[in-house]
């Protein structure tokens, strides 16, 4: 899904970097532009694949740290669950051999 939005990144990069700096000032130094971009493309615009430029910029500038942290935590949890499932499948297939 991110590929569909990749052409927009150049236009939005200044706003994204400003938002990253805002979060850093608030003490969230681990936040990166890639976190914001993933949130926007995978969550915010999931059901609105063609927002206007002013809407995209507004989405960046109005983003709350709580929204972003919830997205990051959910994504990390899903990735962890996927790794555990893969490890279990590998273990089971090795036991069958």
PDB file of N, CA and C in Angstrom:
ATOM      1  N   UNK A   1       0.822  -1.194   0.000  1.00  0.00           N
ATOM      2  CA  UNK A   1       0.000   0.000   0.000  1.00  0.00           C
ATOM      3  C   UNK A   1       0.862   1.253   0.000  1.00  0.00           C
ATOM      4  N   UNK A   2       1.989   1.216   0.651  1.00  0.00           N
ATOM      5  CA  UNK A   2       2.855   2.387   0.736  1.00  0.00           C
ATOM      6  C   UNK A   2       3.321   2.826  -0.645  1.00  0.00           C
ATOM      7  N   UNK A   3       3.502   1.891  -1.587  1.00  0.00           N
ATOM      8  CA  UNK A   3       3.956   2.253  -2.931  1.00  0.00           C
ATOM      9  C   UNK A   3       2.993   3.213  -3.614  1.00  0.00           C
ATOM     10  N   UNK A   4       1.707   3.021  -3.355  1.00  0.00           N
ATOM     11  CA  UNK A   4       0.695   3.879  -3.958  1.00  0.00           C
ATOM     12  C   UNK A   4       0.883   5.330  -3.521  1.00  0.00           C
ATOM     13  N   UNK A   5       1.422   5.536  -2.345  1.00  0.00           N
ATOM     14  CA  UNK A   5       1.584   6.884  -1.796  1.00  0.00           C
ATOM     15  C   UNK A   5       2.993   7.441  -1.950  1.00  0.00           C
ATOM     16  N   UNK A   6       3.921   6.664  -2.478  1.00  0.00           N
ATOM     17  CA  UNK A   6       5.326   7.071  -2.489  1.00  0.00           C
ATOM     18  C   UNK A   6       5.565   8.376  -3.234  1.00  0.00           C
ATOM     19  N   UNK A   7       4.772   8.677  -4.243  1.00  0.00           N
ATOM     20  CA  UNK A   7       4.940   9.930  -4.986  1.00  0.00           C
ATOM     21  C   UNK A   7       4.621  11.145  -4.110  1.00  0.00           C
ATOM     22  N   UNK A   8       3.850  10.953  -3.073  1.00  0.00           N
ATOM     23  CA  UNK A   8       3.472  12.062  -2.191  1.00  0.00           C
ATOM     24  C   UNK A   8       4.545  12.402  -1.176  1.00  0.00           C
ATOM     25  N   UNK A   9       5.451  11.476  -0.925  1.00  0.00           N
ATOM     26  CA  UNK A   9       6.400  11.680   0.174  1.00  0.00           C
ATOM     27  C   UNK A   9       7.223  12.959  -0.004  1.00  0.00           C
ATOM     28  N   UNK A  10       7.686  13.204  -1.208  1.00  0.00           N
ATOM     29  CA  UNK A  10       8.518  14.391  -1.446  1.00  0.00           C
ATOM     30  C   UNK A  10       7.776  15.672  -1.080  1.00  0.00           C
ATOM     31  N   UNK A  11       6.488  15.738  -1.408  1.00  0.00           N
ATOM     32  CA  UNK A  11       5.695  16.924  -1.065  1.00  0.00           C
ATOM     33  C   UNK A  11       5.480  17.062   0.436  1.00  0.00           C
ATOM     34  N   UNK A  12       5.360  15.933   1.110  1.00  0.00           N
ATOM     35  CA  UNK A  12       5.031  15.949   2.539  1.00  0.00           C
ATOM     36  C   UNK A  12       6.246  15.896   3.458  1.00  0.00           C
ATOM     37  N   UNK A  13       7.418  15.617   2.904  1.00  0.00           N
ATOM     38  CA  UNK A  13       8.602  15.438   3.738  1.00  0.00           C
ATOM     39  C   UNK A  13       8.874  16.621   4.674  1.00  0.00           C
ATOM     40  N   UNK A  14       8.785  17.877   4.218  1.00  0.00           N
ATOM     41  CA  UNK A  14       9.036  18.983   5.163  1.00  0.00           C
ATOM     42  C   UNK A  14       8.080  18.969   6.355  1.00  0.00           C
ATOM     43  N   UNK A  15       6.804  18.705   6.116  1.00  0.00           N
ATOM     44  CA  UNK A  15       5.831  18.659   7.212  1.00  0.00           C
ATOM     45  C   UNK A  15       6.117  17.476   8.135  1.00  0.00           C
ATOM     46  N   UNK A  16       6.483  16.337   7.556  1.00  0.00           N
ATOM     47  CA  UNK A  16       6.791  15.150   8.352  1.00  0.00           C
ATOM     48  C   UNK A  16       8.004  15.413   9.241  1.00  0.00           C
ATOM     49  N   UNK A  17       9.035  16.039   8.685  1.00  0.00           N
ATOM     50  CA  UNK A  17      10.238  16.327   9.477  1.00  0.00           C
ATOM     51  C   UNK A  17       9.957  17.329  10.590  1.00  0.00           C
ATOM     52  N   UNK A  18       9.073  18.283  10.345  1.00  0.00           N
ATOM     53  CA  UNK A  18       8.668  19.226  11.389  1.00  0.00           C
ATOM     54  C   UNK A  18       7.963  18.471  12.511  1.00  0.00           C
ATOM     55  N   UNK A  19       7.092  17.545  12.125  1.00  0.00           N
ATOM     56  CA  UNK A  19       6.353  16.774  13.133  1.00  0.00           C
ATOM     57  C   UNK A  19       7.294  15.879  13.938  1.00  0.00           C
ATOM     58  N   UNK A  20       8.279  15.285  13.278  1.00  0.00           N
ATOM     59  CA  UNK A  20       9.283  14.478  13.985  1.00  0.00           C
ATOM     60  C   UNK A  20       9.980  15.355  15.020  1.00  0.00           C
ATOM     61  N   UNK A  21      10.385  16.540  14.627  1.00  0.00           N
ATOM     62  CA  UNK A  21      11.052  17.460  15.548  1.00  0.00           C
ATOM     63  C   UNK A  21      10.131  17.842  16.702  1.00  0.00           C
ATOM     64  N   UNK A  22       8.852  18.074  16.417  1.00  0.00           N
ATOM     65  CA  UNK A  22       7.884  18.374  17.484  1.00  0.00           C
ATOM     66  C   UNK A  22       7.841  17.254  18.514  1.00  0.00           C
ATOM     67  N   UNK A  23       7.785  16.011  18.027  1.00  0.00           N
ATOM     68  CA  UNK A  23       7.747  14.870  18.934  1.00  0.00           C
ATOM     69  C   UNK A  23       9.049  14.736  19.717  1.00  0.00           C
ATOM     70  N   UNK A  24      10.168  15.038  19.075  1.00  0.00           N
ATOM     71  CA  UNK A  24      11.456  14.998  19.776  1.00  0.00           C
ATOM     72  C   UNK A  24      11.480  16.023  20.905  1.00  0.00           C
ATOM     73  N   UNK A  25      10.966  17.213  20.652  1.00  0.00           N
ATOM     74  CA  UNK A  25      10.920  18.264  21.671  1.00  0.00           C
ATOM     75  C   UNK A  25      10.070  17.815  22.859  1.00  0.00           C
ATOM     76  N   UNK A  26       9.015  17.043  22.574  1.00  0.00           N
ATOM     77  CA  UNK A  26       8.143  16.533  23.636  1.00  0.00           C
ATOM     78  C   UNK A  26       8.762  15.352  24.386  1.00  0.00           C
ATOM     79  N   UNK A  27       9.954  14.913  23.938  1.00  0.00           N
ATOM     80  CA  UNK A  27      10.644  13.834  24.623  1.00  0.00           C
ATOM     81  C   UNK A  27      10.544  12.477  23.946  1.00  0.00           C
ATOM     82  N   UNK A  28       9.880  12.410  22.810  1.00  0.00           N
ATOM     83  CA  UNK A  28       9.734  11.150  22.081  1.00  0.00           C
ATOM     84  C   UNK A  28      10.825  11.073  21.013  1.00  0.00           C
ATOM     85  N   UNK A  29      12.048  10.890  21.459  1.00  0.00           N
ATOM     86  CA  UNK A  29      13.215  10.925  20.564  1.00  0.00           C
ATOM     87  C   UNK A  29      13.331   9.712  19.656  1.00  0.00           C
ATOM     88  N   UNK A  30      12.595   8.653  19.951  1.00  0.00           N
ATOM     89  CA  UNK A  30      12.661   7.449  19.130  1.00  0.00           C
ATOM     90  C   UNK A  30      11.791   7.541  17.864  1.00  0.00           C
ATOM     91  N   UNK A  31      10.950   8.554  17.774  1.00  0.00           N
ATOM     92  CA  UNK A  31      10.067   8.706  16.612  1.00  0.00           C
ATOM     93  C   UNK A  31      10.890   9.105  15.399  1.00  0.00           C
ATOM     94  N   UNK A  32      10.621   8.427  14.283  1.00  0.00           N
ATOM     95  CA  UNK A  32      11.304   8.700  13.015  1.00  0.00           C
ATOM     96  C   UNK A  32      10.278   9.047  11.948  1.00  0.00           C
ATOM     97  N   UNK A  33      10.754   9.653  10.878  1.00  0.00           N
ATOM     98  CA  UNK A  33       9.877   9.985   9.754  1.00  0.00           C
ATOM     99  C   UNK A  33       9.201   8.726   9.215  1.00  0.00           C
ATOM    100  N   UNK A  34       9.904   7.612   9.222  1.00  0.00           N
ATOM    101  CA  UNK A  34       9.328   6.361   8.715  1.00  0.00           C
ATOM    102  C   UNK A  34       8.132   5.906   9.551  1.00  0.00           C
ATOM    103  N   UNK A  35       8.141   6.183  10.866  1.00  0.00           N
ATOM    104  CA  UNK A  35       6.984   5.845  11.711  1.00  0.00           C
ATOM    105  C   UNK A  35       5.767   6.657  11.282  1.00  0.00           C
ATOM    106  N   UNK A  36       5.982   7.948  11.076  1.00  0.00           N
ATOM    107  CA  UNK A  36       4.878   8.824  10.682  1.00  0.00           C
ATOM    108  C   UNK A  36       4.350   8.424   9.310  1.00  0.00           C
ATOM    109  N   UNK A  37       5.256   8.162   8.385  1.00  0.00           N
ATOM    110  CA  UNK A  37       4.852   7.780   7.033  1.00  0.00           C
ATOM    111  C   UNK A  37       4.058   6.467   7.052  1.00  0.00           C
ATOM    112  N   UNK A  38       4.522   5.504   7.822  1.00  0.00           N
ATOM    113  CA  UNK A  38       3.802   4.228   7.915  1.00  0.00           C
ATOM    114  C   UNK A  38       2.416   4.439   8.517  1.00  0.00           C
ATOM    115  N   UNK A  39       2.317   5.258   9.551  1.00  0.00           N
ATOM    116  CA  UNK A  39       1.010   5.538  10.154  1.00  0.00           C
ATOM    117  C   UNK A  39       0.058   6.154   9.142  1.00  0.00           C
ATOM    118  N   UNK A  40       0.554   7.125   8.411  1.00  0.00           N
ATOM    119  CA  UNK A  40      -0.296   7.802   7.433  1.00  0.00           C
ATOM    120  C   UNK A  40      -0.764   6.850   6.336  1.00  0.00           C
ATOM    121  N   UNK A  41       0.160   6.093   5.777  1.00  0.00           N
ATOM    122  CA  UNK A  41      -0.172   5.257   4.619  1.00  0.00           C
ATOM    123  C   UNK A  41      -0.903   3.971   4.995  1.00  0.00           C
ATOM    124  N   UNK A  42      -0.600   3.418   6.159  1.00  0.00           N
ATOM    125  CA  UNK A  42      -1.204   2.136   6.533  1.00  0.00           C
ATOM    126  C   UNK A  42      -2.445   2.285   7.400  1.00  0.00           C
ATOM    127  N   UNK A  43      -2.603   3.429   8.037  1.00  0.00           N
ATOM    128  CA  UNK A  43      -3.727   3.613   8.949  1.00  0.00           C
ATOM    129  C   UNK A  43      -4.625   4.783   8.535  1.00  0.00           C
ATOM    130  N   UNK A  44      -4.062   5.969   8.500  1.00  0.00           N
ATOM    131  CA  UNK A  44      -4.857   7.184   8.287  1.00  0.00           C
ATOM    132  C   UNK A  44      -5.526   7.219   6.917  1.00  0.00           C
ATOM    133  N   UNK A  45      -4.792   6.845   5.886  1.00  0.00           N
ATOM    134  CA  UNK A  45      -5.327   6.938   4.528  1.00  0.00           C
ATOM    135  C   UNK A  45      -5.818   5.599   3.985  1.00  0.00           C
ATOM    136  N   UNK A  46      -5.927   4.604   4.834  1.00  0.00           N
ATOM    137  CA  UNK A  46      -6.327   3.270   4.405  1.00  0.00           C
ATOM    138  C   UNK A  46      -7.682   3.299   3.707  1.00  0.00           C
ATOM    139  N   UNK A  47      -8.625   4.062   4.235  1.00  0.00           N
ATOM    140  CA  UNK A  47      -9.969   4.125   3.654  1.00  0.00           C
ATOM    141  C   UNK A  47     -10.198   5.372   2.814  1.00  0.00           C
ATOM    142  N   UNK A  48      -9.174   6.195   2.667  1.00  0.00           N
ATOM    143  CA  UNK A  48      -9.269   7.410   1.842  1.00  0.00           C
ATOM    144  C   UNK A  48      -8.005   7.487   1.004  1.00  0.00           C
ATOM    145  N   UNK A  49      -7.921   6.709  -0.066  1.00  0.00           N
ATOM    146  CA  UNK A  49      -6.666   6.589  -0.814  1.00  0.00           C
ATOM    147  C   UNK A  49      -6.270   7.817  -1.628  1.00  0.00           C
ATOM    148  N   UNK A  50      -7.116   8.841  -1.688  1.00  0.00           N
ATOM    149  CA  UNK A  50      -6.761  10.002  -2.510  1.00  0.00           C
ATOM    150  C   UNK A  50      -7.122  11.323  -1.833  1.00  0.00           C
ATOM    151  N   UNK A  51      -6.624  11.569  -0.616  1.00  0.00           N
ATOM    152  CA  UNK A  51      -6.910  12.867   0.001  1.00  0.00           C
ATOM    153  C   UNK A  51      -6.184  13.987  -0.744  1.00  0.00           C
ATOM    154  N   UNK A  52      -6.769  15.154  -0.721  1.00  0.00           N
ATOM    155  CA  UNK A  52      -6.158  16.331  -1.357  1.00  0.00           C
ATOM    156  C   UNK A  52      -4.889  16.713  -0.592  1.00  0.00           C
ATOM    157  N   UNK A  53      -4.011  17.463  -1.245  1.00  0.00           N
ATOM    158  CA  UNK A  53      -2.735  17.846  -0.631  1.00  0.00           C
ATOM    159  C   UNK A  53      -2.949  18.556   0.704  1.00  0.00           C
ATOM    160  N   UNK A  54      -3.887  19.496   0.765  1.00  0.00           N
ATOM    161  CA  UNK A  54      -4.105  20.205   2.031  1.00  0.00           C
ATOM    162  C   UNK A  54      -4.598  19.259   3.128  1.00  0.00           C
ATOM    163  N   UNK A  55      -5.345  18.220   2.767  1.00  0.00           N
ATOM    164  CA  UNK A  55      -5.789  17.237   3.752  1.00  0.00           C
ATOM    165  C   UNK A  55      -4.616  16.391   4.247  1.00  0.00           C
ATOM    166  N   UNK A  56      -3.712  16.046   3.334  1.00  0.00           N
ATOM    167  CA  UNK A  56      -2.536  15.262   3.715  1.00  0.00           C
ATOM    168  C   UNK A  56      -1.652  16.049   4.670  1.00  0.00           C
ATOM    169  N   UNK A  57      -1.416  17.308   4.355  1.00  0.00           N
ATOM    170  CA  UNK A  57      -0.590  18.156   5.223  1.00  0.00           C
ATOM    171  C   UNK A  57      -1.271  18.322   6.582  1.00  0.00           C
ATOM    172  N   UNK A  58      -2.570  18.528   6.574  1.00  0.00           N
ATOM    173  CA  UNK A  58      -3.311  18.643   7.830  1.00  0.00           C
ATOM    174  C   UNK A  58      -3.208  17.361   8.647  1.00  0.00           C
ATOM    175  N   UNK A  59      -3.283  16.207   7.990  1.00  0.00           N
ATOM    176  CA  UNK A  59      -3.149  14.932   8.695  1.00  0.00           C
ATOM    177  C   UNK A  59      -1.800  14.826   9.396  1.00  0.00           C
ATOM    178  N   UNK A  60      -0.754  15.314   8.759  1.00  0.00           N
ATOM    179  CA  UNK A  60       0.577  15.286   9.371  1.00  0.00           C
ATOM    180  C   UNK A  60       0.623  16.238  10.563  1.00  0.00           C
ATOM    181  N   UNK A  61       0.208  17.465  10.350  1.00  0.00           N
ATOM    182  CA  UNK A  61       0.375  18.484  11.375  1.00  0.00           C
ATOM    183  C   UNK A  61      -0.557  18.295  12.570  1.00  0.00           C
ATOM    184  N   UNK A  62      -1.698  17.658  12.374  1.00  0.00           N
ATOM    185  CA  UNK A  62      -2.656  17.444  13.466  1.00  0.00           C
ATOM    186  C   UNK A  62      -2.467  16.099  14.163  1.00  0.00           C
ATOM    187  N   UNK A  63      -1.491  15.309  13.730  1.00  0.00           N
ATOM    188  CA  UNK A  63      -1.251  13.995  14.313  1.00  0.00           C
ATOM    189  C   UNK A  63      -0.891  14.121  15.790  1.00  0.00           C
ATOM    190  N   UNK A  64      -1.506  13.278  16.591  1.00  0.00           N
ATOM    191  CA  UNK A  64      -1.248  13.244  18.029  1.00  0.00           C
ATOM    192  C   UNK A  64      -0.292  12.103  18.348  1.00  0.00           C
ATOM    193  N   UNK A  65       0.538  12.305  19.358  1.00  0.00           N
ATOM    194  CA  UNK A  65       1.517  11.286  19.731  1.00  0.00           C
ATOM    195  C   UNK A  65       0.828   9.999  20.169  1.00  0.00           C
ATOM    196  N   UNK A  66      -0.323  10.107  20.801  1.00  0.00           N
ATOM    197  CA  UNK A  66      -1.053   8.916  21.238  1.00  0.00           C
ATOM    198  C   UNK A  66      -1.465   8.031  20.069  1.00  0.00           C
ATOM    199  N   UNK A  67      -1.945   8.662  18.992  1.00  0.00           N
ATOM    200  CA  UNK A  67      -2.319   7.909  17.794  1.00  0.00           C
ATOM    201  C   UNK A  67      -1.121   7.170  17.228  1.00  0.00           C
ATOM    202  N   UNK A  68      -0.015   7.880  17.130  1.00  0.00           N
ATOM    203  CA  UNK A  68       1.190   7.298  16.532  1.00  0.00           C
ATOM    204  C   UNK A  68       1.745   6.179  17.405  1.00  0.00           C
ATOM    205  N   UNK A  69       1.798   6.392  18.711  1.00  0.00           N
ATOM    206  CA  UNK A  69       2.336   5.367  19.607  1.00  0.00           C
ATOM    207  C   UNK A  69       1.459   4.119  19.600  1.00  0.00           C
ATOM    208  N   UNK A  70       0.147   4.302  19.549  1.00  0.00           N
ATOM    209  CA  UNK A  70      -0.756   3.151  19.477  1.00  0.00           C
ATOM    210  C   UNK A  70      -0.505   2.358  18.192  1.00  0.00           C
ATOM    211  N   UNK A  71      -0.332   3.052  17.077  1.00  0.00           N
ATOM    212  CA  UNK A  71      -0.042   2.393  15.807  1.00  0.00           C
ATOM    213  C   UNK A  71       1.286   1.630  15.879  1.00  0.00           C
ATOM    214  N   UNK A  72       2.316   2.269  16.433  1.00  0.00           N
ATOM    215  CA  UNK A  72       3.633   1.630  16.536  1.00  0.00           C
ATOM    216  C   UNK A  72       3.542   0.381  17.416  1.00  0.00           C
ATOM    217  N   UNK A  73       2.858   0.476  18.541  1.00  0.00           N
ATOM    218  CA  UNK A  73       2.745  -0.663  19.449  1.00  0.00           C
ATOM    219  C   UNK A  73       1.947  -1.797  18.812  1.00  0.00           C
ATOM    220  N   UNK A  74       0.862  -1.473  18.130  1.00  0.00           N
ATOM    221  CA  UNK A  74       0.051  -2.493  17.470  1.00  0.00           C
ATOM    222  C   UNK A  74       0.843  -3.185  16.369  1.00  0.00           C
ATOM    223  N   UNK A  75       1.578  -2.408  15.602  1.00  0.00           N
ATOM    224  CA  UNK A  75       2.400  -2.965  14.523  1.00  0.00           C
ATOM    225  C   UNK A  75       3.481  -3.879  15.097  1.00  0.00           C
ATOM    226  N   UNK A  76       4.121  -3.449  16.165  1.00  0.00           N
ATOM    227  CA  UNK A  76       5.167  -4.264  16.789  1.00  0.00           C
ATOM    228  C   UNK A  76       4.585  -5.561  17.346  1.00  0.00           C
ATOM    229  N   UNK A  77       3.411  -5.476  17.943  1.00  0.00           N
ATOM    230  CA  UNK A  77       2.762  -6.668  18.484  1.00  0.00           C
ATOM    231  C   UNK A  77       2.400  -7.657  17.375  1.00  0.00           C
ATOM    232  N   UNK A  78       1.877  -7.144  16.270  1.00  0.00           N
ATOM    233  CA  UNK A  78       1.531  -8.013  15.142  1.00  0.00           C
ATOM    234  C   UNK A  78       2.776  -8.684  14.576  1.00  0.00           C
ATOM    235  N   UNK A  79       3.864  -7.929  14.454  1.00  0.00           N
ATOM    236  CA  UNK A  79       5.111  -8.505  13.940  1.00  0.00           C
ATOM    237  C   UNK A  79       5.640  -9.568  14.893  1.00  0.00           C
ATOM    238  N   UNK A  80       5.540  -9.322  16.190  1.00  0.00           N
ATOM    239  CA  UNK A  80       5.987 -10.291  17.179  1.00  0.00           C
ATOM    240  C   UNK A  80       5.158 -11.568  17.087  1.00  0.00           C
ATOM    241  N   UNK A  81       3.853 -11.414  16.966  1.00  0.00           N
ATOM    242  CA  UNK A  81       2.973 -12.581  16.833  1.00  0.00           C
ATOM    243  C   UNK A  81       3.293 -13.370  15.572  1.00  0.00           C
ATOM    244  N   UNK A  82       3.602 -12.678  14.487  1.00  0.00           N
ATOM    245  CA  UNK A  82       3.960 -13.352  13.238  1.00  0.00           C
ATOM    246  C   UNK A  82       5.246 -14.148  13.408  1.00  0.00           C
ATOM    247  N   UNK A  83       6.229 -13.581  14.107  1.00  0.00           N
ATOM    248  CA  UNK A  83       7.495 -14.282  14.330  1.00  0.00           C
ATOM    249  C   UNK A  83       7.296 -15.526  15.199  1.00  0.00           C
ATOM    250  N   UNK A  84       6.442 -15.395  16.217  1.00  0.00           N
ATOM    251  CA  UNK A  84       6.169 -16.535  17.089  1.00  0.00           C
ATOM    252  C   UNK A  84       5.480 -17.641  16.293  1.00  0.00           C
ATOM    253  N   UNK A  85       4.516 -17.278  15.465  1.00  0.00           N
ATOM    254  CA  UNK A  85       3.818 -18.274  14.643  1.00  0.00           C
ATOM    255  C   UNK A  85       4.783 -18.967  13.689  1.00  0.00           C
ATOM    256  N   UNK A  86       5.673 -18.208  13.079  1.00  0.00           N
ATOM    257  CA  UNK A  86       6.656 -18.805  12.171  1.00  0.00           C
ATOM    258  C   UNK A  86       7.584 -19.751  12.921  1.00  0.00           C
ATOM    259  N   UNK A  87       8.002 -19.361  14.122  1.00  0.00           N
ATOM    260  CA  UNK A  87       8.883 -20.208  14.923  1.00  0.00           C
ATOM    261  C   UNK A  87       8.165 -21.496  15.329  1.00  0.00           C
ATOM    262  N   UNK A  88       6.898 -21.380  15.714  1.00  0.00           N
ATOM    263  CA  UNK A  88       6.123 -22.566  16.078  1.00  0.00           C
ATOM    264  C   UNK A  88       5.964 -23.501  14.887  1.00  0.00           C
ATOM    265  N   UNK A  89       5.678 -22.950  13.716  1.00  0.00           N
ATOM    266  CA  UNK A  89       5.526 -23.765  12.507  1.00  0.00           C
ATOM    267  C   UNK A  89       6.828 -24.471  12.157  1.00  0.00           C
ATOM    268  N   UNK A  90       7.930 -23.761  12.293  1.00  0.00           N
ATOM    269  CA  UNK A  90       9.245 -24.371  12.006  1.00  0.00           C
ATOM    270  C   UNK A  90       9.527 -25.491  13.001  1.00  0.00           C
ATOM    271  N   UNK A  91       9.239 -25.248  14.268  1.00  0.00           N
ATOM    272  CA  UNK A  91       9.470 -26.263  15.295  1.00  0.00           C
ATOM    273  C   UNK A  91       8.618 -27.499  15.031  1.00  0.00           C
ATOM    274  N   UNK A  92       7.344 -27.280  14.712  1.00  0.00           N
ATOM    275  CA  UNK A  92       6.459 -28.419  14.440  1.00  0.00           C
ATOM    276  C   UNK A  92       6.892 -29.219  13.220  1.00  0.00           C
ATOM    277  N   UNK A  93       7.313 -28.526  12.171  1.00  0.00           N
ATOM    278  CA  UNK A  93       7.742 -29.236  10.970  1.00  0.00           C
ATOM    279  C   UNK A  93       9.043 -29.996  11.226  1.00  0.00           C
ATOM    280  N   UNK A  94       9.917 -29.460  12.063  1.00  0.00           N
ATOM    281  CA  UNK A  94      11.148 -30.157  12.411  1.00  0.00           C
ATOM    282  C   UNK A  94      10.881 -31.377  13.278  1.00  0.00           C
ATOM    283  N   UNK A  95       9.878 -31.299  14.117  1.00  0.00           N
ATOM    284  CA  UNK A  95       9.529 -32.431  14.979  1.00  0.00           C
ATOM    285  C   UNK A  95       8.919 -33.583  14.173  1.00  0.00           C
ATOM    286  N   UNK A  96       8.225 -33.248  13.086  1.00  0.00           N
ATOM    287  CA  UNK A  96       7.585 -34.254  12.247  1.00  0.00           C
ATOM    288  C   UNK A  96       8.613 -35.021  11.405  1.00  0.00           C
ATOM    289  N   UNK A  97       9.753 -34.397  11.141  1.00  0.00           N
ATOM    290  CA  UNK A  97      10.775 -35.044  10.303  1.00  0.00           C
ATOM    291  C   UNK A  97      11.522 -36.114  10.999  1.00  0.00           C
TER     292      UNK A  97
END
